[in-house]
DNA sequence: CGCACTTGGTTTCCAACGGAAACCTGAAAC
DNA sequence: GTTTCAGGTTTCCGTTGGAAACCAAGTGCG
């Protein structure tokens, strides 16, 4: 079976999907949910730096795309648990490979950045590196 | 060998890397470059919808991180070719898995979206789906 | 009773980012 | 001299993101 989808075309619906999953926060959420169903505030505390607004938005969109499920338990206060759906689990391997590539290659990247910045300084002007803003 | 990096922590340098590669445009560029070295305007034309500004910015950042290389040939007009570095090639498998997961799972996602939107309509209010803005 | 505290959000405000389009540099070709 | 090409940068403006405040419902505490 072949797909007539083309990720390089902005008219292709796959682009919208890429837009959703190729996102720092979505990736971290999916990766974290791979460890098991998790409540809203636990996600918020574990994924340092995410704001409530963005967490809530991202969860809603991931739910709409069928990657995660949301279950509210009528405890007090209400408990809301998010979990991967089978479709979402389907993606976890790729997500994990991706998210943890950074951990494995951090040294090489740091070296590359230092070399680049040294070169830039020699050749004057200089792209403003994000870190120095 | 263990890494004391933690992708969930916003103080971890890996978060900055994730920030860079977990980006729609960066992914598409890396995936496209996996096919071979490519000139600026070819990238711009192939990756539909990217703006020159963002393409140029993203290329610069990917170069700084050592994932791609930039080579200018003194032709007329000047030709600039971008290519994956070994470090970048190292990442292409994960990128491809990721970028093309969308193509393989498009049907399931579309179904999930339709089901979600139908449920939303029944239960009134409704999260505004991106498509209807 | 009245206040604090919990979860799971939404709202508000402002700064940062992204996209569209114009502009720029340099050289050749018309 | 002005049109064309590559490869960008700049400008302008609308959308998005983060920080923090606010909110509802219910329980515990004094």
Short mmCIF file of C-alpha atoms (C1' of nucleotides) in Angstrom, two decimals:
data_model
loop_
_atom_site.label_atom_id
_atom_site.label_comp_id
_atom_site.label_asym_id
_atom_site.label_seq_id
_atom_site.Cartn_x
_atom_site.Cartn_y
_atom_site.Cartn_z
CA UNK A 1 0.00 0.00 0.00
CA UNK A 2 1.23 3.45 -0.92
CA UNK A 3 0.36 6.79 0.56
CA UNK A 4 -0.13 9.77 -1.66
CA UNK A 5 0.77 11.98 1.25
CA UNK A 6 3.75 14.28 0.95
CA UNK A 7 5.17 15.78 4.11
CA UNK A 8 7.02 18.43 2.11
CA UNK A 9 3.83 19.93 0.74
CA UNK A 10 2.08 22.50 2.88
CA UNK A 11 -1.23 21.45 1.33
CA UNK A 12 -0.85 17.95 2.69
CA UNK A 13 -2.77 17.09 5.85
CA UNK A 14 0.33 15.34 7.19
CA UNK A 15 1.88 18.76 7.57
CA UNK A 16 -0.74 19.64 10.16
CA UNK A 17 0.09 16.47 12.04
CA UNK A 18 3.80 17.19 11.92
CA UNK A 19 2.99 20.64 13.19
CA UNK A 20 1.39 19.08 16.23
CA UNK A 21 3.91 16.39 17.11
CA UNK A 22 7.07 18.23 16.09
CA UNK A 23 6.65 20.42 19.13
CA UNK A 24 8.86 20.51 22.18
CA UNK A 25 6.03 20.33 24.67
CA UNK A 26 4.01 17.69 22.84
CA UNK A 27 7.09 15.49 22.60
CA UNK A 28 7.87 15.81 26.28
CA UNK A 29 4.27 15.04 27.21
CA UNK A 30 4.12 11.98 24.97
CA UNK A 31 7.46 10.78 26.26
CA UNK A 32 6.37 11.27 29.84
CA UNK A 33 3.05 9.50 29.29
CA UNK A 34 4.93 6.50 27.92
CA UNK A 35 5.86 5.83 31.56
CA UNK A 36 2.19 5.42 32.41
CA UNK A 37 -1.04 7.37 32.91
CA UNK A 38 -0.42 10.66 34.65
CA UNK A 39 -2.44 13.42 36.27
CA UNK A 40 -2.45 17.01 35.07
CA UNK A 41 -0.47 18.49 37.93
CA UNK A 42 2.04 15.68 37.94
CA UNK A 43 2.79 16.42 34.30
CA UNK A 44 3.07 20.07 35.14
CA UNK A 45 5.57 19.42 37.91
CA UNK A 46 7.60 16.80 36.06
CA UNK A 47 7.94 18.71 32.82
CA UNK A 48 9.71 21.71 34.26
CA UNK A 49 9.03 25.01 32.62
CA UNK A 50 5.73 24.25 30.93
CA UNK A 51 2.96 26.69 31.71
CA UNK A 52 -0.53 25.55 32.67
CA UNK A 53 -1.98 27.22 29.64
CA UNK A 54 0.27 25.47 27.18
CA UNK A 55 0.00 22.15 28.99
CA UNK A 56 -3.78 22.31 28.85
CA UNK A 57 -3.80 23.41 25.20
CA UNK A 58 -1.33 20.76 24.14
CA UNK A 59 -3.19 18.01 25.97
CA UNK A 60 -6.42 19.07 24.31
CA UNK A 61 -4.87 18.96 20.86
CA UNK A 62 -3.17 15.62 21.47
CA UNK A 63 -6.50 14.27 22.66
CA UNK A 64 -8.24 15.55 19.56
CA UNK A 65 -5.68 13.80 17.40
CA UNK A 66 -6.39 10.57 19.25
CA UNK A 67 -2.89 10.24 20.67
CA UNK A 68 -3.87 10.52 24.31
CA UNK A 69 -7.03 9.96 26.34
CA UNK A 70 -8.41 12.06 29.16
CA UNK A 71 -10.27 10.48 32.05
CA UNK A 72 -11.83 12.47 34.87
CA UNK A 73 -12.50 10.69 38.16
CA UNK A 74 -15.15 12.20 40.43
CA UNK A 75 -12.88 12.29 43.43
CA UNK A 76 -12.43 15.37 45.51
CA UNK A 77 -10.87 17.41 44.21
CA UNK A 78 -11.46 15.98 40.77
CA UNK A 79 -8.66 13.82 39.40
CA UNK A 80 -7.91 13.93 35.70
CA UNK A 81 -5.67 11.31 34.25
CA UNK A 82 -4.05 11.41 30.84
CA UNK A 83 -2.82 8.28 29.12
CA UNK A 84 -1.53 7.21 25.74
CA UNK A 85 -4.01 5.62 23.38
CA UNK A 86 -2.87 2.70 21.19
CA UNK A 87 -2.22 5.24 18.44
CA UNK A 88 -0.13 7.28 20.83
CA UNK A 89 1.83 4.24 21.97
CA UNK A 90 2.48 3.57 18.35
CA UNK A 91 4.48 6.80 18.30
CA UNK A 92 6.40 6.46 21.55
CA UNK A 93 9.35 4.63 20.09
CA UNK A 94 10.03 7.42 17.61
CA UNK A 95 9.44 10.04 20.28
CA UNK A 96 11.83 8.40 22.72
CA UNK A 97 14.52 7.99 20.08
CA UNK A 98 14.12 11.61 19.28
CA UNK A 99 13.87 13.09 22.74
CA UNK A 100 16.81 11.12 24.06
CA UNK A 101 19.06 11.67 21.08
CA UNK A 102 19.73 15.06 22.61
CA UNK A 103 20.95 13.46 25.84
CA UNK A 104 23.30 11.12 23.97
CA UNK A 105 24.77 13.77 21.69
CA UNK A 106 24.94 16.74 23.97
CA UNK A 107 28.73 16.76 24.14
CA UNK A 108 29.20 16.81 20.38
CA UNK A 109 26.66 19.59 20.04
CA UNK A 110 28.26 21.71 22.69
CA UNK A 111 31.61 21.33 21.00
CA UNK A 112 30.11 22.31 17.65
CA UNK A 113 28.53 25.40 19.18
CA UNK A 114 31.78 26.53 20.77
CA UNK A 115 33.68 26.05 17.53
CA UNK A 116 31.00 27.94 15.59
CA UNK A 117 30.93 30.84 18.03
CA UNK A 118 34.71 31.12 17.99
CA UNK A 119 34.66 31.26 14.19
CA UNK A 120 31.90 33.87 14.24
CA UNK A 121 33.81 36.08 16.63
CA UNK A 122 36.87 35.95 14.38
CA UNK A 123 34.83 36.90 11.35
CA UNK A 124 33.24 39.79 13.26
CA UNK A 125 29.54 40.65 13.04
CA UNK A 126 28.14 37.45 14.42
CA UNK A 127 24.81 35.82 14.53
CA UNK A 128 23.43 36.45 17.99
CA UNK A 129 23.42 33.06 19.67
CA UNK A 130 20.20 32.42 21.54
CA UNK A 131 22.09 32.02 24.80
CA UNK A 132 23.42 35.55 24.80
CA UNK A 133 20.24 37.49 24.30
CA UNK B 1 28.50 5.32 30.67
CA UNK B 2 25.65 7.28 32.13
CA UNK B 3 24.44 10.75 31.30
CA UNK B 4 23.38 13.06 34.05
CA UNK B 5 21.20 14.87 31.55
CA UNK B 6 17.47 15.04 32.12
CA UNK B 7 15.29 16.10 29.25
CA UNK B 8 12.41 16.87 31.63
CA UNK B 9 14.33 19.55 33.43
CA UNK B 10 14.29 23.02 31.95
CA UNK B 11 17.74 23.65 33.43
CA UNK B 12 19.22 20.85 31.38
CA UNK B 13 21.12 21.83 28.23
CA UNK B 14 19.41 18.98 26.41
CA UNK B 15 16.22 21.00 26.63
CA UNK B 16 17.78 23.65 24.41
CA UNK B 17 18.69 20.98 21.89
CA UNK B 18 15.22 19.53 21.96
CA UNK B 19 13.93 23.03 21.43
CA UNK B 20 15.95 23.23 18.25
CA UNK B 21 15.24 19.83 16.72
CA UNK B 22 11.66 19.41 17.89
CA UNK B 23 10.65 22.02 15.38
CA UNK B 24 8.56 21.47 12.27
CA UNK B 25 10.89 23.34 9.95
CA UNK B 26 14.12 21.93 11.36
CA UNK B 27 12.74 18.42 10.96
CA UNK B 28 11.70 18.98 7.38
CA UNK B 29 15.07 20.49 6.53
CA UNK B 30 17.01 17.64 8.12
CA UNK B 31 14.78 15.09 6.43
CA UNK B 32 15.22 16.78 3.09
CA UNK B 33 18.98 17.04 3.48
CA UNK B 34 19.12 13.31 4.12
CA UNK B 35 18.50 12.97 0.38
CA UNK B 36 21.75 14.79 -0.32
CA UNK B 37 23.36 18.24 -0.24
CA UNK B 38 20.94 20.93 -1.34
CA UNK B 39 21.03 24.59 -2.25
CA UNK B 40 19.15 27.28 -0.38
CA UNK B 41 16.53 28.00 -3.00
CA UNK B 42 15.95 24.33 -3.69
CA UNK B 43 15.14 23.82 -0.04
CA UNK B 44 12.87 26.82 -0.16
CA UNK B 45 10.98 25.47 -3.13
CA UNK B 46 10.81 21.85 -1.96
CA UNK B 47 9.67 22.59 1.56
CA UNK B 48 6.49 24.36 0.63
CA UNK B 49 5.34 27.13 2.91
CA UNK B 50 8.62 27.96 4.62
CA UNK B 51 9.58 31.62 4.51
CA UNK B 52 13.05 32.78 3.55
CA UNK B 53 13.56 34.32 6.95
CA UNK B 54 12.76 31.18 8.87
CA UNK B 55 14.69 28.97 6.45
CA UNK B 56 17.77 31.11 6.81
CA UNK B 57 17.43 31.31 10.60
CA UNK B 58 16.86 27.60 11.00
CA UNK B 59 19.80 26.72 8.76
CA UNK B 60 22.02 29.00 10.79
CA UNK B 61 21.00 27.40 14.06
CA UNK B 62 21.36 23.87 12.70
CA UNK B 63 24.80 24.81 11.48
CA UNK B 64 25.77 26.20 14.85
CA UNK B 65 24.69 22.96 16.48
CA UNK B 66 26.90 21.06 14.07
CA UNK B 67 24.06 19.17 12.41
CA UNK B 68 24.54 20.65 8.95
CA UNK B 69 27.36 22.30 7.03
CA UNK B 70 27.21 25.32 4.79
CA UNK B 71 29.45 25.61 1.74
CA UNK B 72 29.52 28.64 -0.54
CA UNK B 73 30.86 28.19 -4.07
CA UNK B 74 32.17 31.32 -5.79
CA UNK B 75 30.05 30.79 -8.87
CA UNK B 76 27.94 33.52 -10.33
CA UNK B 77 25.54 34.02 -8.77
CA UNK B 78 26.98 32.48 -5.64
CA UNK B 79 25.88 28.94 -4.89
CA UNK B 80 25.40 27.86 -1.30
CA UNK B 81 25.02 24.21 -0.51
CA UNK B 82 23.82 22.75 2.74
CA UNK B 83 24.58 19.19 3.75
CA UNK B 84 24.27 16.95 6.77
CA UNK B 85 27.36 16.54 8.91
CA UNK B 86 28.12 13.12 10.41
CA UNK B 87 26.37 14.30 13.56
CA UNK B 88 23.36 15.29 11.51
CA UNK B 89 23.29 11.98 9.69
CA UNK B 90 23.31 10.36 13.07
CA UNK B 91 19.90 11.91 13.63
CA UNK B 92 18.28 11.23 10.28
CA UNK B 93 16.89 7.86 11.17
CA UNK B 94 14.94 9.27 14.10
CA UNK B 95 13.86 12.25 12.02
CA UNK B 96 12.63 10.08 9.19
CA UNK B 97 10.75 7.76 11.54
CA UNK B 98 9.16 10.78 13.04
CA UNK B 99 8.36 12.78 9.94
CA UNK B 100 6.92 9.82 8.12
CA UNK B 101 4.90 8.47 11.02
CA UNK B 102 2.44 11.22 10.14
CA UNK B 103 2.08 9.88 6.61
CA UNK B 104 1.46 6.34 7.83
CA UNK B 105 -1.05 7.27 10.50
CA UNK B 106 -2.95 10.05 8.81
CA UNK B 107 -6.15 8.04 8.45
CA UNK B 108 -6.32 7.09 12.12
CA UNK B 109 -5.69 10.68 13.14
CA UNK B 110 -8.35 12.06 10.85
CA UNK B 111 -10.85 9.59 12.25
CA UNK B 112 -9.92 10.55 15.80
CA UNK B 113 -10.37 14.24 14.99
CA UNK B 114 -13.77 13.69 13.44
CA UNK B 115 -14.92 11.63 16.43
CA UNK B 116 -13.62 14.26 18.83
CA UNK B 117 -15.27 17.13 17.02
CA UNK B 118 -18.59 15.30 16.90
CA UNK B 119 -18.42 14.70 20.64
CA UNK B 120 -17.54 18.33 21.24
CA UNK B 121 -20.49 19.54 19.25
CA UNK B 122 -22.85 17.28 21.21
CA UNK B 123 -21.50 18.55 24.50
CA UNK B 124 -21.90 22.15 23.34
CA UNK B 125 -19.25 24.83 24.04
CA UNK B 126 -16.42 23.31 22.12
CA UNK B 127 -12.74 23.80 21.96
CA UNK B 128 -12.09 25.75 18.82
CA UNK B 129 -10.37 23.33 16.47
CA UNK B 130 -7.47 24.92 14.68
CA UNK B 131 -9.13 24.32 11.31
CA UNK B 132 -12.12 26.51 12.05
CA UNK B 133 -10.37 29.68 13.19
"C1'" DC C 1 -19.40 30.27 59.86
"C1'" DG C 2 -15.30 31.81 57.24
"C1'" DC C 3 -10.85 31.00 55.53
"C1'" DA C 4 -7.33 28.20 53.54
"C1'" DC C 5 -6.05 24.63 50.47
"C1'" DT C 6 -6.59 21.11 46.81
"C1'" DT C 7 -7.11 19.99 41.46
"C1'" DG C 8 -7.67 21.34 36.93
"C1'" DG C 9 -8.33 24.56 34.39
"C1'" DT C 10 -9.33 29.66 31.91
"C1'" DT C 11 -8.25 34.51 31.43
"C1'" DT C 12 -5.41 38.49 31.07
"C1'" DC C 13 -1.51 40.93 29.72
"C1'" DC C 14 2.73 41.70 27.43
"C1'" DA C 15 6.87 40.21 25.03
"C1'" DA C 16 8.64 37.17 21.61
"C1'" DC C 17 8.14 34.74 17.45
"C1'" DG C 18 6.51 33.71 12.61
"C1'" DG C 19 5.01 34.80 7.99
"C1'" DA C 20 4.58 38.04 3.89
"C1'" DA C 21 6.62 41.04 1.31
"C1'" DA C 22 10.03 44.47 0.29
"C1'" DC C 23 14.69 45.35 -0.09
"C1'" DC C 24 19.85 44.43 -0.76
"C1'" DT C 25 24.40 42.83 -2.92
"C1'" DG C 26 27.01 41.39 -6.76
"C1'" DA C 27 27.66 39.94 -11.35
"C1'" DA C 28 26.15 38.72 -15.91
"C1'" DA C 29 23.14 39.17 -19.81
"C1'" DC C 30 20.09 41.93 -22.77
"C1'" DG D 1 20.67 50.92 -17.74
"C1'" DT D 2 17.61 47.72 -16.19
"C1'" DT D 3 16.16 42.93 -15.75
"C1'" DT D 4 17.54 38.41 -13.73
"C1'" DC D 5 19.52 35.24 -10.71
"C1'" DA D 6 21.11 33.45 -5.84
"C1'" DG D 7 21.07 34.06 -1.12
"C1'" DG D 8 20.00 36.51 2.20
"C1'" DT D 9 18.31 40.66 5.65
"C1'" DT D 10 14.86 43.96 7.09
"C1'" DT D 11 10.36 45.68 8.09
"C1'" DC D 12 5.84 45.29 9.52
"C1'" DC D 13 2.16 43.13 11.74
"C1'" DG D 14 -0.69 39.30 13.50
"C1'" DT D 15 -0.35 35.03 16.22
"C1'" DT D 16 1.63 32.61 19.86
"C1'" DG D 17 3.92 31.81 24.33
"C1'" DG D 18 4.91 32.51 29.13
"C1'" DA D 19 3.78 34.51 33.88
"C1'" DA D 20 0.62 35.31 36.87
"C1'" DA D 21 -3.98 36.05 38.40
"C1'" DC D 22 -8.35 34.24 38.75
"C1'" DC D 23 -12.09 30.65 39.20
"C1'" DA D 24 -15.20 26.53 40.64
"C1'" DA D 25 -16.06 22.85 43.57
"C1'" DG D 26 -15.37 20.55 47.66
"C1'" DT D 27 -12.91 19.34 52.10
"C1'" DG D 28 -10.63 20.38 56.36
"C1'" DC D 29 -9.70 23.42 60.14
"C1'" DG D 30 -10.33 26.63 63.88
#
